[in-house]
Coordinates of N, CA and C in Angstrom, one line a residue:
M1 N -194.8 61.0 -114.7 CA -195.1 61.9 -113.5 C -195.2 61.0 -112.3
S2 N -194.7 61.5 -111.2 CA -194.7 60.8 -109.9 C -196.0 60.7 -109.3
A3 N -196.3 59.6 -108.6 CA -197.6 59.4 -107.9 C -197.6 60.1 -106.6
G4 N -196.4 60.4 -106.0 CA -196.3 61.0 -104.7 C -196.4 62.5 -104.7
G5 N -196.4 63.1 -103.6 CA -196.4 64.5 -103.5 C -195.0 65.1 -103.5
A6 N -194.8 66.3 -103.0 CA -193.5 66.9 -103.0 C -192.6 66.1 -102.1
F7 N -191.3 66.0 -102.5 CA -190.3 65.2 -101.8 C -190.7 63.8 -101.5
G8 N -191.4 63.2 -102.4 CA -191.8 61.8 -102.3 C -192.9 61.4 -101.3
G9 N -193.5 62.4 -100.7 CA -194.6 62.1 -99.8 C -195.9 61.7 -100.6
A10 N -196.7 60.9 -99.9 CA -198.0 60.5 -100.6 C -199.0 61.6 -100.5
R11 N -199.7 61.9 -101.5 CA -200.8 62.9 -101.5 C -202.0 62.4 -100.7
G12 N -202.6 63.2 -99.9 CA -203.8 62.9 -99.2 C -203.5 62.0 -98.0
F13 N -202.3 61.8 -97.6 CA -202.0 61.0 -96.4 C -202.4 61.8 -95.1
Q14 N -203.2 61.2 -94.3 CA -203.7 61.8 -93.1 C -203.0 61.0 -91.9
P15 N -202.1 61.7 -91.1 CA -201.6 61.0 -90.0 C -202.6 60.6 -88.9
R16 N -202.4 59.5 -88.2 CA -203.4 59.1 -87.2 C -202.7 59.4 -85.8
P17 N -203.5 59.8 -84.8 CA -202.9 59.9 -83.5 C -202.6 58.6 -82.9
P18 N -201.7 58.5 -81.9 CA -201.5 57.2 -81.2 C -202.7 56.7 -80.5
E19 N -202.8 55.4 -80.3 CA -204.0 54.7 -79.7 C -204.2 55.3 -78.3
K20 N -203.2 55.4 -77.5 CA -203.4 55.8 -76.1 C -203.5 57.3 -75.9
G21 N -203.4 58.1 -77.0 CA -203.4 59.5 -76.9 C -202.1 60.1 -76.6
V22 N -202.1 61.4 -76.4 CA -200.8 62.1 -76.2 C -200.6 62.3 -74.7
F23 N -199.3 62.1 -74.3 CA -199.0 62.3 -72.9 C -197.7 63.1 -72.8
P24 N -197.6 64.0 -71.8 CA -196.4 64.8 -71.7 C -195.1 64.0 -71.4
L25 N -194.0 64.6 -71.9 CA -192.7 64.0 -71.6 C -192.3 64.3 -70.2
D26 N -191.4 63.5 -69.6 CA -191.0 63.7 -68.3 C -189.9 64.8 -68.2
H27 N -190.2 66.0 -68.5 CA -189.2 67.1 -68.6 C -188.4 67.3 -67.3
F28 N -189.1 67.1 -66.2 CA -188.4 67.3 -64.9 C -187.8 66.1 -64.3
G29 N -187.8 65.0 -65.0 CA -187.1 63.8 -64.5 C -187.7 63.2 -63.3
E30 N -189.0 63.3 -63.2 CA -189.7 62.8 -62.0 C -189.6 61.2 -61.9
C31 N -189.6 60.6 -63.0 CA -189.5 59.1 -63.1 C -188.2 58.6 -63.7
K32 N -187.3 59.5 -63.8 CA -186.0 59.1 -64.4 C -185.3 58.0 -63.8
S33 N -185.3 57.9 -62.5 CA -184.5 56.9 -61.8 C -185.1 55.5 -62.1
I34 N -186.4 55.4 -62.1 CA -187.1 54.1 -62.4 C -186.8 53.8 -63.9
K35 N -186.9 54.8 -64.8 CA -186.6 54.5 -66.2 C -185.2 54.0 -66.4
E36 N -184.2 54.5 -65.6 CA -182.8 54.1 -65.7 C -182.7 52.6 -65.1
Q37 N -183.4 52.3 -64.1 CA -183.4 51.0 -63.5 C -183.9 50.0 -64.6
Y38 N -185.0 50.4 -65.3 CA -185.6 49.5 -66.3 C -184.6 49.3 -67.4
L39 N -183.9 50.3 -67.9 CA -182.9 50.2 -69.0 C -181.8 49.3 -68.5
E40 N -181.3 49.5 -67.3 CA -180.3 48.7 -66.7 C -180.7 47.2 -66.6
C41 N -181.9 47.0 -66.2 CA -182.5 45.6 -66.1 C -182.5 45.0 -67.5
L42 N -182.9 45.7 -68.5 CA -182.9 45.2 -69.8 C -181.5 44.8 -70.3
K43 N -180.6 45.6 -70.0 CA -179.2 45.4 -70.3 C -178.7 44.1 -69.7
Q44 N -179.0 43.9 -68.4 CA -178.5 42.8 -67.6 C -179.2 41.5 -68.1
H45 N -180.4 41.6 -68.5 CA -181.1 40.4 -68.9 C -181.2 40.2 -70.5
G46 N -180.3 40.8 -71.2 CA -180.3 40.6 -72.6 C -181.5 41.0 -73.3
Q47 N -182.1 42.2 -73.0 CA -183.3 42.8 -73.6 C -184.6 41.9 -73.4
D48 N -184.6 41.1 -72.3 CA -185.7 40.2 -72.0 C -186.7 41.0 -71.2
T49 N -187.8 41.5 -71.8 CA -188.7 42.4 -71.1 C -189.5 41.6 -70.0
E50 N -189.7 40.3 -70.1 CA -190.4 39.6 -69.1 C -189.7 39.6 -67.8
A51 N -188.3 39.6 -67.8 CA -187.5 39.6 -66.6 C -187.6 41.0 -65.9
C52 N -188.1 42.0 -66.6 CA -188.1 43.4 -66.0 C -189.5 43.9 -65.8
R53 N -190.5 43.0 -65.8 CA -191.9 43.4 -65.7 C -192.2 44.2 -64.4
D54 N -191.6 43.9 -63.3 CA -191.9 44.6 -62.1 C -191.4 46.0 -62.2
V55 N -190.2 46.3 -62.8 CA -189.7 47.6 -63.0 C -190.6 48.4 -64.0
A56 N -191.0 47.7 -65.0 CA -191.9 48.4 -66.0 C -193.2 48.8 -65.3
K57 N -193.7 48.0 -64.5 CA -195.0 48.3 -63.8 C -194.8 49.5 -62.9
A58 N -193.6 49.5 -62.2 CA -193.3 50.7 -61.3 C -193.2 52.0 -62.1
Y59 N -192.6 51.9 -63.3 CA -192.4 53.1 -64.1 C -193.8 53.6 -64.6
L60 N -194.6 52.7 -65.0 CA -196.0 53.2 -65.5 C -196.7 53.8 -64.3
K61 N -196.6 53.1 -63.2 CA -197.3 53.7 -62.0 C -196.8 55.0 -61.6
C62 N -195.5 55.2 -61.7 CA -194.9 56.5 -61.4 C -195.4 57.6 -62.4
R63 N -195.5 57.3 -63.6 CA -196.0 58.2 -64.6 C -197.5 58.6 -64.3
M64 N -198.3 57.6 -64.0 CA -199.7 57.8 -63.7 C -199.8 58.7 -62.4
D65 N -199.0 58.4 -61.4 CA -199.1 59.1 -60.1 C -198.8 60.6 -60.3
R66 N -197.9 60.9 -61.3 CA -197.5 62.3 -61.5 C -198.1 62.9 -62.7
N67 N -199.3 62.3 -63.1 CA -200.0 62.9 -64.3 C -199.2 63.0 -65.5
L68 N -198.3 62.1 -65.8 CA -197.5 62.1 -67.0 C -198.1 61.2 -68.0
M69 N -199.1 60.5 -67.6 CA -200.0 59.7 -68.6 C -201.3 59.5 -67.9
A70 N -202.3 59.2 -68.7 CA -203.6 59.0 -68.2 C -203.7 57.8 -67.2
K71 N -204.4 58.0 -66.1 CA -204.5 56.9 -65.1 C -205.4 55.8 -65.8
Q72 N -204.8 54.6 -65.6 CA -205.5 53.5 -66.3 C -205.2 52.3 -65.4
D73 N -206.1 51.4 -65.3 CA -205.9 50.1 -64.5 C -204.8 49.4 -65.1
L74 N -203.8 48.9 -64.3 CA -202.7 48.2 -64.7 C -203.0 46.9 -65.4
R75 N -204.2 46.3 -65.0 CA -204.6 45.1 -65.7 C -204.9 45.4 -67.2
D76 N -205.3 46.6 -67.5 CA -205.6 46.9 -68.9 C -204.3 47.0 -69.7
L77 N -203.2 47.2 -69.0 CA -201.9 47.4 -69.6 C -201.1 46.1 -69.6
G78 N -201.7 45.0 -69.1 CA -201.1 43.7 -69.1 C -200.4 43.3 -67.8
F79 N -200.7 44.0 -66.7 CA -200.2 43.6 -65.4 C -201.3 43.2 -64.5
A80 N -201.1 42.1 -63.8 CA -202.1 41.6 -62.8 C -201.7 42.2 -61.5
E81 N -202.7 42.3 -60.6 CA -202.4 42.9 -59.3 C -201.4 42.2 -58.5
G82 N -201.4 40.9 -58.5 CA -200.5 40.1 -57.7 C -199.5 39.4 -58.7
D83 N -199.0 40.1 -59.6 CA -198.0 39.5 -60.6 C -196.8 39.0 -59.8
A84 N -196.6 37.7 -60.0 CA -195.4 37.0 -59.4 C -194.2 37.5 -60.2
P85 N -193.1 37.6 -59.5 CA -191.9 38.1 -60.2 C -191.5 37.1 -61.3
A86 N -191.0 37.6 -62.3 CA -190.7 36.8 -63.5 C -189.6 35.8 -63.1
P87 N -189.6 34.6 -63.6 CA -188.6 33.6 -63.3 C -187.3 34.1 -63.9
A88 N -186.2 33.7 -63.3 CA -184.9 34.1 -63.8 C -184.7 33.5 -65.2
P89 N -184.2 34.3 -66.1 CA -184.0 33.8 -67.4 C -183.0 32.7 -67.5
Q90 N -183.2 31.7 -68.3 CA -182.3 30.6 -68.5 C -181.1 31.1 -69.3
P91 N -179.9 30.7 -68.9 CA -178.7 31.2 -69.6 C -178.8 30.6 -71.0
K92 N -178.5 31.4 -72.0 CA -178.5 31.0 -73.4 C -177.3 30.2 -73.7
E93 N -177.5 29.1 -74.4 CA -176.3 28.2 -74.8 C -175.5 29.0 -75.8
K94 N -174.2 28.9 -75.5 CA -173.3 29.6 -76.5 C -172.9 28.5 -77.5
K95 N -173.1 28.9 -78.7 CA -172.8 28.0 -79.8 C -171.4 28.2 -80.3
D96 N -170.7 27.2 -80.5 CA -169.3 27.2 -81.0 C -169.4 27.5 -82.5
K97 N -169.0 28.7 -82.8 CA -169.1 29.2 -84.2 C -168.1 28.4 -85.1
R98 N -167.1 27.8 -84.5 CA -166.1 27.1 -85.4 C -166.4 25.6 -85.4
R99 N -167.5 25.1 -84.8 CA -167.8 23.7 -84.7 C -167.9 23.1 -86.1
L100 N -168.6 23.7 -87.0 CA -168.7 23.1 -88.3 C -167.4 23.1 -89.0
E101 N -166.5 24.0 -88.8 CA -165.2 24.0 -89.4 C -164.4 22.8 -88.9
S102 N -164.5 22.6 -87.5 CA -163.6 21.5 -87.0 C -164.2 20.1 -87.2
E103 N -165.6 20.0 -87.2 CA -166.2 18.7 -87.4 C -166.5 18.4 -88.9
G104 N -166.6 19.4 -89.7 CA -166.9 19.2 -91.1 C -168.4 19.4 -91.2
Y105 N -168.8 19.5 -92.5 CA -170.2 19.8 -92.7 C -170.6 19.1 -94.0
L106 N -171.8 18.4 -93.9 CA -172.3 17.8 -95.1 C -173.8 18.2 -95.2
A107 N -174.1 18.8 -96.3 CA -175.5 19.3 -96.5 C -176.5 18.2 -96.3
G108 N -177.6 18.5 -95.6 CA -178.7 17.5 -95.4 C -178.5 16.5 -94.4
M109 N -177.4 16.4 -93.7 CA -177.1 15.3 -92.7 C -177.9 15.5 -91.4
K110 N -178.3 16.8 -91.1 CA -179.1 17.0 -89.9 C -180.4 16.2 -90.0
R111 N -180.9 16.0 -91.1 CA -182.2 15.3 -91.3 C -182.1 13.9 -90.8
F112 N -180.9 13.3 -90.9 CA -180.7 11.9 -90.5 C -180.2 11.7 -89.1
E113 N -179.9 12.7 -88.4 CA -179.4 12.6 -87.1 C -180.6 12.3 -86.1
D114 N -180.3 11.4 -85.2 CA -181.4 11.0 -84.3 C -181.4 11.9 -83.1
D115 N -182.6 12.5 -82.9 CA -182.8 13.4 -81.8 C -183.6 12.7 -80.7
P116 N -183.1 12.7 -79.4 CA -183.9 12.0 -78.4 C -185.2 12.6 -78.1

C-alpha cells in the first residue's frame, strides 16, 4: 500500500503561505515598463542581478507606491538609501572548447603546472 494520498500526494500536508504575504498581481500593467527594463537589463548582463540593482529597486518602489505590495523600508529588502551603482561586470573569458583537442590532455597534469 502506498504511503501517499490520492495521485501521489502526501497525506496531512499543510501548505504554508509565503513569508512576505500575498500581494496582488499587476493586472493593469502599472509597473510593466520597469519590469521590462529589468528583464532587458538581466539579458544584457548575462543574468547578473547585481548589475541591475537600481532597476530592481525602482520596480519594488513602483509596486509599493501603487499598493501592489506592502510598503516596506527598502533597507529591509537589501537596498541602502545611497546605493552606489553596481560596477560594470567584467567580461567573462571565453574558453576555447577545442583547446584540449589541439594541445592534448594528460590526466593529472594540472596538479603539476605552476600557477603564478
